[in-house]
mmCIF file of C-alpha atoms in Angstrom:
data_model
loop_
_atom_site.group_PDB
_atom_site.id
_atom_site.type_symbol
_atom_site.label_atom_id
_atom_site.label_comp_id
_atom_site.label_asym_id
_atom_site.label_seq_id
_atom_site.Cartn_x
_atom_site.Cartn_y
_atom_site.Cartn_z
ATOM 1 C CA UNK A 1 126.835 81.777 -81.041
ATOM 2 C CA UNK A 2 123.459 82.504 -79.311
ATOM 3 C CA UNK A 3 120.793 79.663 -79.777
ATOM 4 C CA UNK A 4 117.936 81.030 -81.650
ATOM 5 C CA UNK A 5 114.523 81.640 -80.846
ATOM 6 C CA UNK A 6 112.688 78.579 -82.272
ATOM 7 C CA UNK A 7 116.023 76.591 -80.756
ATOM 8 C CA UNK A 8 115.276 77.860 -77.028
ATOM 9 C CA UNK A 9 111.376 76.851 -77.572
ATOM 10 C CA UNK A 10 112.125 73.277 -78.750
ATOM 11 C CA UNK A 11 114.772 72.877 -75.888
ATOM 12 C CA UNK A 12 111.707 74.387 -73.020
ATOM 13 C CA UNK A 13 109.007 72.239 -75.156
ATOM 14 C CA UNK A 14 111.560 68.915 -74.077
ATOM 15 C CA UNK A 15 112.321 69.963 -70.647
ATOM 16 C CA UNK A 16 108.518 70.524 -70.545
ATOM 17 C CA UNK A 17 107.672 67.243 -71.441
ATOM 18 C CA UNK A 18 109.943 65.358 -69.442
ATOM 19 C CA UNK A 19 108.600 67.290 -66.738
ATOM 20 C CA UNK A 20 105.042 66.950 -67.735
ATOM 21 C CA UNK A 21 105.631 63.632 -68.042
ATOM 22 C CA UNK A 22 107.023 62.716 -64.996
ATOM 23 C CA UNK A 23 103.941 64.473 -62.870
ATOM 24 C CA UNK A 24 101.329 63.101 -65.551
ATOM 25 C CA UNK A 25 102.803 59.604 -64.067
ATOM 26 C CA UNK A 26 102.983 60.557 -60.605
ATOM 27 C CA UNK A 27 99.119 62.256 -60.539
ATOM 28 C CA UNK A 28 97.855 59.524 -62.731
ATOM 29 C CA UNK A 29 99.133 56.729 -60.749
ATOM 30 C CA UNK A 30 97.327 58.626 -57.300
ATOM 31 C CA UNK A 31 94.336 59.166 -59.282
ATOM 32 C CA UNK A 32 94.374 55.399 -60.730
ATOM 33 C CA UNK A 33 94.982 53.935 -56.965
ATOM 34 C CA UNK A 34 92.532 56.496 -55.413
ATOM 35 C CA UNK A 35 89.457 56.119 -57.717
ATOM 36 C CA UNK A 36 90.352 53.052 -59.935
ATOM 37 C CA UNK A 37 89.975 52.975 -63.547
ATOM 38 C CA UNK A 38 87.108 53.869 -64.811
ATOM 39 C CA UNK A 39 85.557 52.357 -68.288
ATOM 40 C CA UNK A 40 89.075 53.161 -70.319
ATOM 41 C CA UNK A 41 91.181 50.841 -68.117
ATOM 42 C CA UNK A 42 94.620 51.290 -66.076
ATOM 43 C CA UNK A 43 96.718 51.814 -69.292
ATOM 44 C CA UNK A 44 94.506 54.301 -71.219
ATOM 45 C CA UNK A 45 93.446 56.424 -67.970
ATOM 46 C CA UNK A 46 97.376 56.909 -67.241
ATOM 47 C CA UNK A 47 98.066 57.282 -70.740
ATOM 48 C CA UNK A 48 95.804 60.356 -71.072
ATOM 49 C CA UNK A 49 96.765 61.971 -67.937
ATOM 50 C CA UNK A 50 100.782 61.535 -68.578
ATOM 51 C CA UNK A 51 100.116 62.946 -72.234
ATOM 52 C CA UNK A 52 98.066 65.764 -71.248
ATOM 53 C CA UNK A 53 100.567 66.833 -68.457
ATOM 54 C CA UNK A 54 103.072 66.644 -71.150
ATOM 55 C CA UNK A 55 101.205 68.831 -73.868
ATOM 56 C CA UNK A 56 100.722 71.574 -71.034
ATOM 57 C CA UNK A 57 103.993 71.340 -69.553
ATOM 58 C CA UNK A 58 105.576 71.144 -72.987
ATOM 59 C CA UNK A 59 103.275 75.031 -74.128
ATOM 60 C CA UNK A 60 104.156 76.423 -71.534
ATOM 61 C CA UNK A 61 107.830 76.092 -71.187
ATOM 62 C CA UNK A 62 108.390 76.709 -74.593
ATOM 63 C CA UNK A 63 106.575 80.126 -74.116
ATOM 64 C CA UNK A 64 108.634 80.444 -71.181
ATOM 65 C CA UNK A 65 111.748 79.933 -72.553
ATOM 66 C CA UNK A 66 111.195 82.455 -75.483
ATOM 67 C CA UNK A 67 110.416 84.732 -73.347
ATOM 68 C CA UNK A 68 113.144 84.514 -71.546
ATOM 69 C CA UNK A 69 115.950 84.514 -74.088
ATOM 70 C CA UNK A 70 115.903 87.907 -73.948
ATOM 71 C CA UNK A 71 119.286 89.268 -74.329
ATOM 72 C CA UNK A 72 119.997 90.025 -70.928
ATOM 73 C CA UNK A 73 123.263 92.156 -69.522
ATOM 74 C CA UNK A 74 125.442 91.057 -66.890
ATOM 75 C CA UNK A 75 125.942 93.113 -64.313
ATOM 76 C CA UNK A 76 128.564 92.886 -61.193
ATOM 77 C CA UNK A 77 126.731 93.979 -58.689
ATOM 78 C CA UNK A 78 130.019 93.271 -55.843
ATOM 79 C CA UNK A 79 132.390 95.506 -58.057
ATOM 80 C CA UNK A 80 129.380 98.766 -57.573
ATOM 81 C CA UNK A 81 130.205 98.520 -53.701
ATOM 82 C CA UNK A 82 126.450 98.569 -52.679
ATOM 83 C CA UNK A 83 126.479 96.711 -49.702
ATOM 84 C CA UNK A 84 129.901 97.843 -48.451
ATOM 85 C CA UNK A 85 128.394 99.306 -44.909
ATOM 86 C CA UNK A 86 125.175 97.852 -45.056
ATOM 87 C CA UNK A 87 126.186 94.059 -42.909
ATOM 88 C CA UNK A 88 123.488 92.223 -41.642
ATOM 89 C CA UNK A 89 124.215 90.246 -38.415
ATOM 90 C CA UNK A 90 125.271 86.897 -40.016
ATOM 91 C CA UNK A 91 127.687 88.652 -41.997
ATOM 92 C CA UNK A 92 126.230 88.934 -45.176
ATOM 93 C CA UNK A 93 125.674 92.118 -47.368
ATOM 94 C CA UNK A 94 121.534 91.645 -48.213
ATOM 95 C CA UNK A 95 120.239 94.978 -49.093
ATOM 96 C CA UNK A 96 120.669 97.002 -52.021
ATOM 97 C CA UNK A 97 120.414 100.658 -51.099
ATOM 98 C CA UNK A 98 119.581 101.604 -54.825
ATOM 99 C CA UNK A 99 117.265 99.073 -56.422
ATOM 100 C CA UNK A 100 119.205 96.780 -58.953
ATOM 101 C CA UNK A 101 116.852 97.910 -62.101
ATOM 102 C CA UNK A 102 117.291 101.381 -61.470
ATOM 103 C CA UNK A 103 121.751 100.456 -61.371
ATOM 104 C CA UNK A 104 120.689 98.936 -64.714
ATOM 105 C CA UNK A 105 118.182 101.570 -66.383
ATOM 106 C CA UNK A 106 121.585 104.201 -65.542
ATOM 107 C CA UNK A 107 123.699 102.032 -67.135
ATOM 108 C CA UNK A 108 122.128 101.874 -70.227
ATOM 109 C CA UNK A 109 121.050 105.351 -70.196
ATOM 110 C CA UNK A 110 125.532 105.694 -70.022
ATOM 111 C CA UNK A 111 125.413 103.495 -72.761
ATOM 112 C CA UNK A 112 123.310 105.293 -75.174
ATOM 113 C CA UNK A 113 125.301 108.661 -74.231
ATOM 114 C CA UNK A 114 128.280 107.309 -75.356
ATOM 115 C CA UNK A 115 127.241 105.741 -78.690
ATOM 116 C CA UNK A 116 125.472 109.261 -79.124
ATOM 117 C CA UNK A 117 128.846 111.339 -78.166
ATOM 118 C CA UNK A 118 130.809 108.463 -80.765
ATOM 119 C CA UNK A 119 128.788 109.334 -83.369
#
């Protein structure tokens, strides 16, 4: 079962804060070296840059991650036999010669016919 909406937000909030947390250290421990404590002290000064890193990481992963849970279809791009001429010279198959969101908008449009010629 898919995770839901508010699920996927909490999970980007955490990975957001770890993250956000980690560079708040990092940045805060330059800045500290670089330009020295100020009135608030070493422990207050890195406190409030590793907790405001983490509050902005945190918003904006969350968003990210809602955004993102989008239901999303699977397509297999190898079995559409794109790229089966098209060789660069290491070998590889790296060009698309129709672009993958236009393979996709056809294959819904498919999709929609059928349901239409089911019903």
């Amino acid at each position: 079962m898919e995770p839901s909406k508010l699920e996927r937000a909490k999970v980007g909030a955490m990975m957001g804060g770890a993250v956000g947390l980690c560079i708040g250290l990092v940045f805060g421990g330059l800045s500290l070296m670089r330009n020295g404590p100020g009135s608030r002290g070493y422990i207050n000064s890195l406190a409030q840059t590793m907790l405001s890193s983490t509050a902005t990481f945190a918003f904006f992963m969350a968003i990210g991650s809602v955004i993102r849970s989008e239901e999303a279809m699977a397509i297999d791009y190898g079995s559409m036999n794109q790229n089966k001429d098209n060789q660069s010279i290491w070998g590889s198959t790296n060009r698309f010669k129709t672009p993958p969101i236009v393979i996709l908008q056809k294959y819904q449009q498919q999709q929609q016919q059928q349901q239409q010629q089911q019903q």
